[in-house]
């Protein structure tokens, strides 16, 4: 179970100077605000806010954003007033909490593509501050994790909204683990049978996949070694939703599993990221239009990563992410 102390510990791993006073105070405030039995989120609200903060800590956000995560729901149940919040934590935190609150209460209707697009724009316009978007994404993930207890109707509506609005935003920000988890959890509610089938087939191909991963990993390892670069290389099966989309799109079956693996190379510096990219592209032919540079994009540089797709050793499409530790 997440506690305020585990969040502080998590935050100190990337904010070593953190004075935890404010976060502890927000934790207490959160607990008190949700003591009233009226639970708008249908489960333990105080625990939900802690989970949101823990997700934010995994995104390595600043102290203010962690506090906003802890407090993001305190106004909803009206146990706490805006004045209380402002006098306890200041105007900035109050206004961030209010915007986050407003965004999650936008009425969403199942809609055509144009409406989805305008919803997305409104979302981004309201949350000019990236920190609010991160809080909303973390909030959504926490709710998706707790969706098992909801009605079938809610599960479907909520999952569709997650897939149409939230996952694409996470994707634009380059936060791939969050995007993947949102998508996979949505798929499980929207297409439960296909999800179960995928899960069992993926398990069935495990050994073959592991052999392939080992082989490619050694190849990349040699490539780095010869060029004097220290790096850590991992290979993983792509997340369920991307496999599902690929199968829908191209009609391939899971027999072609090489197409479904992604590699990640962790290096020490941004300069080495580009060096590794050059080595990969010199070894395997890159697929045009698949290269994304999340290092050079200044607004989202909390995530320093280069993404590319190349034609791998068996003629398969092979995704490679190169990032700093
Ligand atoms: Mn919430």
PDB file of C-alpha atoms in Angstrom, residues 5-235:
ATOM      1  CA  UNK A   5       6.484   8.060   3.275  1.00  0.00           C
ATOM      2  CA  UNK A   6       6.884   5.784   0.240  1.00  0.00           C
ATOM      3  CA  UNK A   7       6.127   8.768  -2.000  1.00  0.00           C
ATOM      4  CA  UNK A   8       8.726  10.908  -0.234  1.00  0.00           C
ATOM      5  CA  UNK A   9      11.268   8.123  -0.605  1.00  0.00           C
ATOM      6  CA  UNK A  10      10.442   7.794  -4.299  1.00  0.00           C
ATOM      7  CA  UNK A  11      10.737  11.565  -4.803  1.00  0.00           C
ATOM      8  CA  UNK A  12      14.089  11.743  -2.986  1.00  0.00           C
ATOM      9  CA  UNK A  13      15.576   9.329  -5.498  1.00  0.00           C
ATOM     10  CA  UNK A  14      15.470  12.134  -8.087  1.00  0.00           C
ATOM     11  CA  UNK A  15      15.051  15.215  -5.830  1.00  0.00           C
ATOM     12  CA  UNK A  16      17.790  14.574  -3.258  1.00  0.00           C
ATOM     13  CA  UNK A  17      17.394  18.058  -1.708  1.00  0.00           C
ATOM     14  CA  UNK A  18      13.670  17.644  -1.104  1.00  0.00           C
ATOM     15  CA  UNK A  19      12.391  19.051   2.169  1.00  0.00           C
ATOM     16  CA  UNK A  20       9.370  16.851   2.718  1.00  0.00           C
ATOM     17  CA  UNK A  21       7.444  19.244   4.979  1.00  0.00           C
ATOM     18  CA  UNK A  22       5.021  20.437   2.320  1.00  0.00           C
ATOM     19  CA  UNK A  23       4.375  16.953   0.960  1.00  0.00           C
ATOM     20  CA  UNK A  24       3.707  15.594   4.465  1.00  0.00           C
ATOM     21  CA  UNK A  25       1.314  18.472   5.110  1.00  0.00           C
ATOM     22  CA  UNK A  26      -0.487  17.761   1.818  1.00  0.00           C
ATOM     23  CA  UNK A  27      -0.703  14.104   2.841  1.00  0.00           C
ATOM     24  CA  UNK A  28      -2.388  15.023   6.122  1.00  0.00           C
ATOM     25  CA  UNK A  29      -4.676  17.480   4.404  1.00  0.00           C
ATOM     26  CA  UNK A  30      -5.674  14.791   1.924  1.00  0.00           C
ATOM     27  CA  UNK A  31      -6.473  12.287   4.684  1.00  0.00           C
ATOM     28  CA  UNK A  32      -8.599  14.788   6.616  1.00  0.00           C
ATOM     29  CA  UNK A  33     -10.441  16.100   3.575  1.00  0.00           C
ATOM     30  CA  UNK A  34     -11.582  12.603   2.676  1.00  0.00           C
ATOM     31  CA  UNK A  35     -12.563  11.492   6.139  1.00  0.00           C
ATOM     32  CA  UNK A  36     -16.189  12.297   5.354  1.00  0.00           C
ATOM     33  CA  UNK A  37     -17.896   9.118   4.157  1.00  0.00           C
ATOM     34  CA  UNK A  38     -19.106  10.685   0.896  1.00  0.00           C
ATOM     35  CA  UNK A  39     -16.801   9.103  -1.627  1.00  0.00           C
ATOM     36  CA  UNK A  40     -17.214  10.482  -5.118  1.00  0.00           C
ATOM     37  CA  UNK A  41     -14.619   8.165  -6.615  1.00  0.00           C
ATOM     38  CA  UNK A  42     -16.331   5.067  -5.302  1.00  0.00           C
ATOM     39  CA  UNK A  43     -13.460   3.813  -3.176  1.00  0.00           C
ATOM     40  CA  UNK A  44     -10.990   5.142  -0.722  1.00  0.00           C
ATOM     41  CA  UNK A  45     -10.357   8.649  -2.062  1.00  0.00           C
ATOM     42  CA  UNK A  46      -7.409   9.352   0.186  1.00  0.00           C
ATOM     43  CA  UNK A  47      -5.703   6.202  -1.062  1.00  0.00           C
ATOM     44  CA  UNK A  48      -6.540   7.156  -4.646  1.00  0.00           C
ATOM     45  CA  UNK A  49      -4.765  10.510  -4.210  1.00  0.00           C
ATOM     46  CA  UNK A  50      -1.708   8.761  -2.795  1.00  0.00           C
ATOM     47  CA  UNK A  51      -1.660   6.477  -5.806  1.00  0.00           C
ATOM     48  CA  UNK A  52      -1.870   9.501  -8.129  1.00  0.00           C
ATOM     49  CA  UNK A  53       1.102  11.046  -6.333  1.00  0.00           C
ATOM     50  CA  UNK A  54       3.039   7.784  -6.643  1.00  0.00           C
ATOM     51  CA  UNK A  55       2.394   7.694 -10.398  1.00  0.00           C
ATOM     52  CA  UNK A  56       3.572  11.310 -10.615  1.00  0.00           C
ATOM     53  CA  UNK A  57       6.730  10.456  -8.696  1.00  0.00           C
ATOM     54  CA  UNK A  58       7.430   7.768 -11.256  1.00  0.00           C
ATOM     55  CA  UNK A  59       7.260  10.566 -13.865  1.00  0.00           C
ATOM     56  CA  UNK A  60       9.862  12.427 -11.793  1.00  0.00           C
ATOM     57  CA  UNK A  61       7.733  15.559 -11.417  1.00  0.00           C
ATOM     58  CA  UNK A  62       8.613  18.521  -9.203  1.00  0.00           C
ATOM     59  CA  UNK A  63       7.452  19.028  -5.620  1.00  0.00           C
ATOM     60  CA  UNK A  64       4.532  21.303  -6.574  1.00  0.00           C
ATOM     61  CA  UNK A  65       3.094  18.686  -8.926  1.00  0.00           C
ATOM     62  CA  UNK A  66       3.347  15.992  -6.242  1.00  0.00           C
ATOM     63  CA  UNK A  67       1.427  18.252  -3.862  1.00  0.00           C
ATOM     64  CA  UNK A  68      -1.215  18.959  -6.516  1.00  0.00           C
ATOM     65  CA  UNK A  69      -1.536  15.201  -7.070  1.00  0.00           C
ATOM     66  CA  UNK A  70      -2.154  14.657  -3.362  1.00  0.00           C
ATOM     67  CA  UNK A  71      -4.696  17.487  -3.211  1.00  0.00           C
ATOM     68  CA  UNK A  72      -6.343  17.176  -6.624  1.00  0.00           C
ATOM     69  CA  UNK A  73      -9.640  15.813  -5.272  1.00  0.00           C
ATOM     70  CA  UNK A  74      -9.971  17.662  -1.977  1.00  0.00           C
ATOM     71  CA  UNK A  75     -12.290  20.358  -3.342  1.00  0.00           C
ATOM     72  CA  UNK A  76     -14.657  17.920  -5.065  1.00  0.00           C
ATOM     73  CA  UNK A  77     -16.349  16.673  -1.925  1.00  0.00           C
ATOM     74  CA  UNK A  78     -16.588  20.213  -0.591  1.00  0.00           C
ATOM     75  CA  UNK A  79     -15.186  19.196   2.764  1.00  0.00           C
ATOM     76  CA  UNK A  80     -12.482  21.788   2.121  1.00  0.00           C
ATOM     77  CA  UNK A  81     -12.863  25.326   0.768  1.00  0.00           C
ATOM     78  CA  UNK A  82     -10.714  27.085  -1.805  1.00  0.00           C
ATOM     79  CA  UNK A  83      -9.682  29.506   0.972  1.00  0.00           C
ATOM     80  CA  UNK A  84      -8.446  26.641   3.164  1.00  0.00           C
ATOM     81  CA  UNK A  85      -6.424  25.302   0.295  1.00  0.00           C
ATOM     82  CA  UNK A  86      -5.002  28.684  -0.639  1.00  0.00           C
ATOM     83  CA  UNK A  87      -4.007  29.601   2.910  1.00  0.00           C
ATOM     84  CA  UNK A  88      -2.433  26.192   3.470  1.00  0.00           C
ATOM     85  CA  UNK A  89      -0.577  25.831   0.174  1.00  0.00           C
ATOM     86  CA  UNK A  90      -0.664  29.121  -1.735  1.00  0.00           C
ATOM     87  CA  UNK A  91      -2.314  30.462  -4.846  1.00  0.00           C
ATOM     88  CA  UNK A  92      -0.360  28.452  -7.413  1.00  0.00           C
ATOM     89  CA  UNK A  93      -1.321  25.106  -5.935  1.00  0.00           C
ATOM     90  CA  UNK A  94      -4.929  26.214  -5.551  1.00  0.00           C
ATOM     91  CA  UNK A  95      -5.171  27.230  -9.189  1.00  0.00           C
ATOM     92  CA  UNK A  96      -3.498  24.035 -10.437  1.00  0.00           C
ATOM     93  CA  UNK A  97      -5.932  21.962  -8.340  1.00  0.00           C
ATOM     94  CA  UNK A  98      -8.866  23.947  -9.725  1.00  0.00           C
ATOM     95  CA  UNK A  99      -7.828  23.462 -13.348  1.00  0.00           C
ATOM     96  CA  UNK A 100      -7.275  19.735 -12.817  1.00  0.00           C
ATOM     97  CA  UNK A 101     -10.696  19.551 -11.222  1.00  0.00           C
ATOM     98  CA  UNK A 102     -12.333  21.413 -14.110  1.00  0.00           C
ATOM     99  CA  UNK A 103     -10.761  19.144 -16.692  1.00  0.00           C
ATOM    100  CA  UNK A 104     -11.922  15.947 -15.060  1.00  0.00           C
ATOM    101  CA  UNK A 105     -15.457  17.331 -14.881  1.00  0.00           C
ATOM    102  CA  UNK A 106     -15.751  18.215 -18.593  1.00  0.00           C
ATOM    103  CA  UNK A 107     -18.793  16.298 -19.782  1.00  0.00           C
ATOM    104  CA  UNK A 108     -17.618  13.817 -22.356  1.00  0.00           C
ATOM    105  CA  UNK A 109     -19.981  12.238 -24.832  1.00  0.00           C
ATOM    106  CA  UNK A 110     -19.285   9.386 -27.134  1.00  0.00           C
ATOM    107  CA  UNK A 111     -18.649  11.268 -30.293  1.00  0.00           C
ATOM    108  CA  UNK A 112     -17.347  11.580 -33.782  1.00  0.00           C
ATOM    109  CA  UNK A 113     -13.736  12.313 -34.567  1.00  0.00           C
ATOM    110  CA  UNK A 114     -14.244  16.061 -34.767  1.00  0.00           C
ATOM    111  CA  UNK A 115     -15.674  16.245 -31.278  1.00  0.00           C
ATOM    112  CA  UNK A 116     -12.841  14.143 -29.965  1.00  0.00           C
ATOM    113  CA  UNK A 117     -10.374  16.535 -31.541  1.00  0.00           C
ATOM    114  CA  UNK A 118     -12.028  19.598 -30.047  1.00  0.00           C
ATOM    115  CA  UNK A 119     -12.202  17.942 -26.643  1.00  0.00           C
ATOM    116  CA  UNK A 120      -8.513  17.256 -26.886  1.00  0.00           C
ATOM    117  CA  UNK A 121      -7.788  20.875 -27.818  1.00  0.00           C
ATOM    118  CA  UNK A 122      -9.890  22.160 -24.968  1.00  0.00           C
ATOM    119  CA  UNK A 123      -8.048  19.880 -22.606  1.00  0.00           C
ATOM    120  CA  UNK A 124      -4.689  21.164 -23.723  1.00  0.00           C
ATOM    121  CA  UNK A 125      -5.811  24.814 -23.725  1.00  0.00           C
ATOM    122  CA  UNK A 126      -7.149  24.578 -20.192  1.00  0.00           C
ATOM    123  CA  UNK A 127      -4.037  22.939 -18.975  1.00  0.00           C
ATOM    124  CA  UNK A 128      -1.460  25.356 -20.375  1.00  0.00           C
ATOM    125  CA  UNK A 129       0.680  24.219 -17.551  1.00  0.00           C
ATOM    126  CA  UNK A 130       2.119  20.802 -18.365  1.00  0.00           C
ATOM    127  CA  UNK A 131       1.950  19.896 -14.683  1.00  0.00           C
ATOM    128  CA  UNK A 132      -1.850  19.855 -14.773  1.00  0.00           C
ATOM    129  CA  UNK A 133      -1.857  17.500 -17.730  1.00  0.00           C
ATOM    130  CA  UNK A 134       0.445  15.136 -15.864  1.00  0.00           C
ATOM    131  CA  UNK A 135      -1.870  15.191 -12.829  1.00  0.00           C
ATOM    132  CA  UNK A 136      -4.883  14.431 -15.052  1.00  0.00           C
ATOM    133  CA  UNK A 137      -3.070  11.551 -16.743  1.00  0.00           C
ATOM    134  CA  UNK A 138      -2.015  10.096 -13.390  1.00  0.00           C
ATOM    135  CA  UNK A 139      -5.575  10.494 -12.102  1.00  0.00           C
ATOM    136  CA  UNK A 140      -6.923   8.652 -15.129  1.00  0.00           C
ATOM    137  CA  UNK A 141      -4.456   5.804 -14.737  1.00  0.00           C
ATOM    138  CA  UNK A 142      -5.378   5.376 -11.090  1.00  0.00           C
ATOM    139  CA  UNK A 143      -9.071   5.207 -12.036  1.00  0.00           C
ATOM    140  CA  UNK A 144      -8.397   2.706 -14.825  1.00  0.00           C
ATOM    141  CA  UNK A 145      -6.585   0.475 -12.331  1.00  0.00           C
ATOM    142  CA  UNK A 146      -9.693   0.496 -10.133  1.00  0.00           C
ATOM    143  CA  UNK A 147     -12.266  -0.006 -12.890  1.00  0.00           C
ATOM    144  CA  UNK A 148     -12.929  -3.694 -12.174  1.00  0.00           C
ATOM    145  CA  UNK A 149     -15.442  -2.738  -9.523  1.00  0.00           C
ATOM    146  CA  UNK A 150     -17.562  -0.563 -11.853  1.00  0.00           C
ATOM    147  CA  UNK A 151     -20.588  -1.451 -13.965  1.00  0.00           C
ATOM    148  CA  UNK A 152     -20.074  -2.855 -17.472  1.00  0.00           C
ATOM    149  CA  UNK A 153     -21.465   0.319 -19.020  1.00  0.00           C
ATOM    150  CA  UNK A 154     -19.058   2.527 -17.067  1.00  0.00           C
ATOM    151  CA  UNK A 155     -16.129   0.276 -17.883  1.00  0.00           C
ATOM    152  CA  UNK A 156     -16.823   0.583 -21.608  1.00  0.00           C
ATOM    153  CA  UNK A 157     -17.490   4.342 -21.649  1.00  0.00           C
ATOM    154  CA  UNK A 158     -14.564   5.130 -19.441  1.00  0.00           C
ATOM    155  CA  UNK A 159     -12.183   2.907 -21.395  1.00  0.00           C
ATOM    156  CA  UNK A 160     -13.244   4.439 -24.694  1.00  0.00           C
ATOM    157  CA  UNK A 161     -12.669   7.914 -23.339  1.00  0.00           C
ATOM    158  CA  UNK A 162      -9.253   6.847 -22.060  1.00  0.00           C
ATOM    159  CA  UNK A 163      -8.334   5.443 -25.438  1.00  0.00           C
ATOM    160  CA  UNK A 164      -9.569   8.461 -27.408  1.00  0.00           C
ATOM    161  CA  UNK A 165      -8.376  11.277 -25.185  1.00  0.00           C
ATOM    162  CA  UNK A 166      -5.868  10.354 -22.536  1.00  0.00           C
ATOM    163  CA  UNK A 167      -3.671   7.767 -24.257  1.00  0.00           C
ATOM    164  CA  UNK A 168      -3.019  10.047 -27.277  1.00  0.00           C
ATOM    165  CA  UNK A 169      -2.010  12.864 -24.938  1.00  0.00           C
ATOM    166  CA  UNK A 170       0.417  10.586 -23.086  1.00  0.00           C
ATOM    167  CA  UNK A 171       1.736   9.562 -26.483  1.00  0.00           C
ATOM    168  CA  UNK A 172       2.290  13.167 -27.590  1.00  0.00           C
ATOM    169  CA  UNK A 173       4.237  13.761 -24.424  1.00  0.00           C
ATOM    170  CA  UNK A 174       6.381  10.716 -25.170  1.00  0.00           C
ATOM    171  CA  UNK A 175       5.470   8.921 -21.927  1.00  0.00           C
ATOM    172  CA  UNK A 176       5.249   5.490 -23.448  1.00  0.00           C
ATOM    173  CA  UNK A 177       4.805   3.333 -20.323  1.00  0.00           C
ATOM    174  CA  UNK A 178       1.822   5.423 -19.254  1.00  0.00           C
ATOM    175  CA  UNK A 179       0.302   5.393 -22.727  1.00  0.00           C
ATOM    176  CA  UNK A 180       0.770   1.608 -22.932  1.00  0.00           C
ATOM    177  CA  UNK A 181      -0.805   0.917 -19.578  1.00  0.00           C
ATOM    178  CA  UNK A 182      -3.794   3.149 -20.392  1.00  0.00           C
ATOM    179  CA  UNK A 183      -4.268   1.401 -23.722  1.00  0.00           C
ATOM    180  CA  UNK A 184      -3.905  -2.129 -22.388  1.00  0.00           C
ATOM    181  CA  UNK A 185      -6.312  -1.533 -19.530  1.00  0.00           C
ATOM    182  CA  UNK A 186      -8.836   0.000 -21.947  1.00  0.00           C
ATOM    183  CA  UNK A 187      -8.508  -2.902 -24.373  1.00  0.00           C
ATOM    184  CA  UNK A 188      -9.194  -5.397 -21.600  1.00  0.00           C
ATOM    185  CA  UNK A 189     -12.616  -3.809 -20.998  1.00  0.00           C
ATOM    186  CA  UNK A 190     -13.467  -2.994 -24.614  1.00  0.00           C
ATOM    187  CA  UNK A 191     -12.398  -6.319 -26.176  1.00  0.00           C
ATOM    188  CA  UNK A 192     -12.187  -8.831 -23.320  1.00  0.00           C
ATOM    189  CA  UNK A 193     -12.123 -11.908 -25.581  1.00  0.00           C
ATOM    190  CA  UNK A 194      -9.435 -10.618 -27.909  1.00  0.00           C
ATOM    191  CA  UNK A 195      -7.436  -9.493 -24.925  1.00  0.00           C
ATOM    192  CA  UNK A 196      -7.558 -12.974 -23.388  1.00  0.00           C
ATOM    193  CA  UNK A 197      -6.614 -14.571 -26.709  1.00  0.00           C
ATOM    194  CA  UNK A 198      -3.632 -12.276 -27.102  1.00  0.00           C
ATOM    195  CA  UNK A 199      -2.496 -13.017 -23.583  1.00  0.00           C
ATOM    196  CA  UNK A 200      -2.532 -16.763 -24.139  1.00  0.00           C
ATOM    197  CA  UNK A 201      -0.799 -16.607 -27.539  1.00  0.00           C
ATOM    198  CA  UNK A 202       1.886 -14.330 -26.248  1.00  0.00           C
ATOM    199  CA  UNK A 203       2.608 -16.821 -23.472  1.00  0.00           C
ATOM    200  CA  UNK A 204       2.742 -19.651 -26.020  1.00  0.00           C
ATOM    201  CA  UNK A 205       5.471 -17.933 -28.061  1.00  0.00           C
ATOM    202  CA  UNK A 206       7.570 -17.001 -25.103  1.00  0.00           C
ATOM    203  CA  UNK A 207      10.636 -19.169 -25.787  1.00  0.00           C
ATOM    204  CA  UNK A 208      10.991 -18.268 -29.436  1.00  0.00           C
ATOM    205  CA  UNK A 209      10.716 -14.629 -28.558  1.00  0.00           C
ATOM    206  CA  UNK A 210      13.302 -14.867 -25.809  1.00  0.00           C
ATOM    207  CA  UNK A 211      15.802 -16.428 -28.230  1.00  0.00           C
ATOM    208  CA  UNK A 212      15.257 -13.602 -30.710  1.00  0.00           C
ATOM    209  CA  UNK A 213      15.609 -10.957 -28.018  1.00  0.00           C
ATOM    210  CA  UNK A 214      18.879 -12.485 -26.794  1.00  0.00           C
ATOM    211  CA  UNK A 215      20.284 -12.578 -30.292  1.00  0.00           C
ATOM    212  CA  UNK A 216      19.459  -8.966 -31.193  1.00  0.00           C
ATOM    213  CA  UNK A 217      20.549  -7.742 -27.794  1.00  0.00           C
ATOM    214  CA  UNK A 218      23.976  -9.320 -28.230  1.00  0.00           C
ATOM    215  CA  UNK A 219      24.278  -7.725 -31.640  1.00  0.00           C
ATOM    216  CA  UNK A 220      23.533  -4.244 -30.264  1.00  0.00           C
ATOM    217  CA  UNK A 221      25.845  -4.910 -27.336  1.00  0.00           C
ATOM    218  CA  UNK A 222      28.736  -5.718 -29.717  1.00  0.00           C
ATOM    219  CA  UNK A 223      27.963  -2.617 -31.744  1.00  0.00           C
ATOM    220  CA  UNK A 224      28.231  -0.445 -28.639  1.00  0.00           C
ATOM    221  CA  UNK A 225      31.302  -2.257 -27.330  1.00  0.00           C
ATOM    222  CA  UNK A 226      33.270  -1.854 -30.545  1.00  0.00           C
ATOM    223  CA  UNK A 227      32.551   1.881 -30.394  1.00  0.00           C
ATOM    224  CA  UNK A 228      33.444   2.262 -26.731  1.00  0.00           C
ATOM    225  CA  UNK A 229      29.956   3.044 -25.477  1.00  0.00           C
ATOM    226  CA  UNK A 230      28.634   1.643 -22.202  1.00  0.00           C
ATOM    227  CA  UNK A 231      24.961   0.824 -22.366  1.00  0.00           C
ATOM    228  CA  UNK A 232      22.221  -1.377 -21.037  1.00  0.00           C
ATOM    229  CA  UNK A 233      20.000  -3.119 -23.578  1.00  0.00           C
ATOM    230  CA  UNK A 234      16.622  -4.679 -22.957  1.00  0.00           C
ATOM    231  CA  UNK A 235      14.093  -6.226 -25.294  1.00  0.00           C
TER     232      UNK A 235
END
